[in-house]
mmCIF file of C-alpha atoms in Angstrom:
data_model
loop_
_atom_site.group_PDB
_atom_site.id
_atom_site.type_symbol
_atom_site.label_atom_id
_atom_site.label_comp_id
_atom_site.label_asym_id
_atom_site.label_seq_id
_atom_site.Cartn_x
_atom_site.Cartn_y
_atom_site.Cartn_z
ATOM 1 C CA MET A 1 93.318 21.727 -65.436
ATOM 2 C CA SER A 2 89.662 22.495 -65.134
ATOM 3 C CA GLN A 3 88.378 25.609 -63.450
ATOM 4 C CA SER A 4 86.957 23.651 -60.518
ATOM 5 C CA ASN A 5 90.340 22.009 -59.918
ATOM 6 C CA LEU A 6 91.982 25.428 -59.790
ATOM 7 C CA GLU A 7 89.297 26.665 -57.440
ATOM 8 C CA LYS A 8 89.834 23.654 -55.166
ATOM 9 C CA GLN A 9 93.576 24.254 -55.100
ATOM 10 C CA GLU A 10 93.033 27.935 -54.395
ATOM 11 C CA ALA A 11 90.705 27.048 -51.514
ATOM 12 C CA LYS A 12 93.320 24.645 -50.106
ATOM 13 C CA LEU A 13 95.988 27.320 -50.390
ATOM 14 C CA LYS A 14 93.777 29.781 -48.529
ATOM 15 C CA GLN A 15 93.231 27.198 -45.782
ATOM 16 C CA ILE A 16 96.959 26.542 -45.485
ATOM 17 C CA ASN A 17 97.718 30.262 -45.350
ATOM 18 C CA GLN A 18 95.090 30.707 -42.633
ATOM 19 C CA LYS A 19 96.592 27.835 -40.626
ATOM 20 C CA ILE A 20 100.029 29.447 -40.904
ATOM 21 C CA LYS A 21 98.619 32.803 -39.787
ATOM 22 C CA ASP A 22 96.792 31.162 -36.852
ATOM 23 C CA GLU A 23 99.941 29.317 -35.767
ATOM 24 C CA LYS A 24 102.016 32.510 -35.909
ATOM 25 C CA ASN A 25 99.426 34.294 -33.756
ATOM 26 C CA LYS A 26 99.424 31.398 -31.288
ATOM 27 C CA ILE A 27 103.220 31.512 -30.996
ATOM 28 C CA GLU A 28 103.215 35.299 -30.555
ATOM 29 C CA GLN A 29 100.594 35.072 -27.823
ATOM 30 C CA ASN A 30 102.442 32.280 -26.023
ATOM 31 C CA LEU A 31 105.728 34.163 -26.239
ATOM 32 C CA GLY A 32 104.099 37.291 -24.839
ATOM 33 C CA LYS A 33 102.505 35.358 -21.990
ATOM 34 C CA GLN A 34 105.802 33.721 -21.078
ATOM 35 C CA ILE A 35 107.644 37.041 -21.099
ATOM 36 C CA ILE A 36 104.973 38.660 -18.934
ATOM 37 C CA ARG A 37 105.023 35.753 -16.476
ATOM 38 C CA SER A 38 108.808 35.514 -16.342
ATOM 39 C CA ALA A 39 109.182 39.255 -15.766
ATOM 40 C CA ASN A 40 106.388 39.296 -13.174
ATOM 41 C CA LEU A 41 104.533 42.022 -15.072
ATOM 42 C CA ASP A 42 100.943 43.012 -14.432
ATOM 43 C CA TYR A 43 98.678 42.791 -17.487
ATOM 44 C CA GLY A 44 96.469 45.531 -16.118
ATOM 45 C CA THR A 45 99.175 48.154 -15.875
ATOM 46 C CA LEU A 46 101.033 47.551 -19.140
ATOM 47 C CA THR A 47 100.709 50.422 -21.559
ATOM 48 C CA THR A 48 101.404 50.341 -25.295
ATOM 49 C CA PRO A 49 104.603 52.384 -24.911
ATOM 50 C CA GLN A 50 105.811 49.997 -22.186
ATOM 51 C CA ILE A 51 105.055 46.983 -24.358
ATOM 52 C CA LYS A 52 106.985 48.518 -27.268
ATOM 53 C CA MET A 53 109.927 49.350 -25.006
ATOM 54 C CA ILE A 54 110.023 45.812 -23.592
ATOM 55 C CA ALA A 55 109.837 44.351 -27.103
ATOM 56 C CA LYS A 56 112.729 46.552 -28.265
ATOM 57 C CA LYS A 57 114.845 45.533 -25.272
ATOM 58 C CA ILE A 58 114.176 41.852 -25.847
ATOM 59 C CA ALA A 59 114.909 42.200 -29.565
ATOM 60 C CA ALA A 60 118.176 44.020 -28.835
ATOM 61 C CA PHE A 61 119.172 41.338 -26.335
ATOM 62 C CA LEU A 62 118.371 38.524 -28.768
ATOM 63 C CA ASN A 63 120.163 40.252 -31.637
ATOM 64 C CA GLN A 64 123.204 40.892 -29.447
ATOM 65 C CA ASP A 65 123.211 37.244 -28.355
ATOM 66 C CA LYS A 66 122.914 36.134 -31.974
ATOM 67 C CA ASN A 67 125.868 38.322 -32.989
ATOM 68 C CA ASN A 68 128.035 36.909 -30.184
ATOM 69 C CA GLN A 69 127.662 33.332 -31.364
#
């Protein structure tokens, strides 16, 4: 393979990795929005410790549910 072919493949790989990263961010943002809406939380009053606590509670709930299946 020539150097330019390798460079093209590397560029494609970087693009694919960026698309994956963008999609993960989009999913995380959508999940967060849905949780905030469903729980009737106020964006303006959420603190970092509260966000971490909520995330831990949701994770524990999901892990418990997964273990019960």
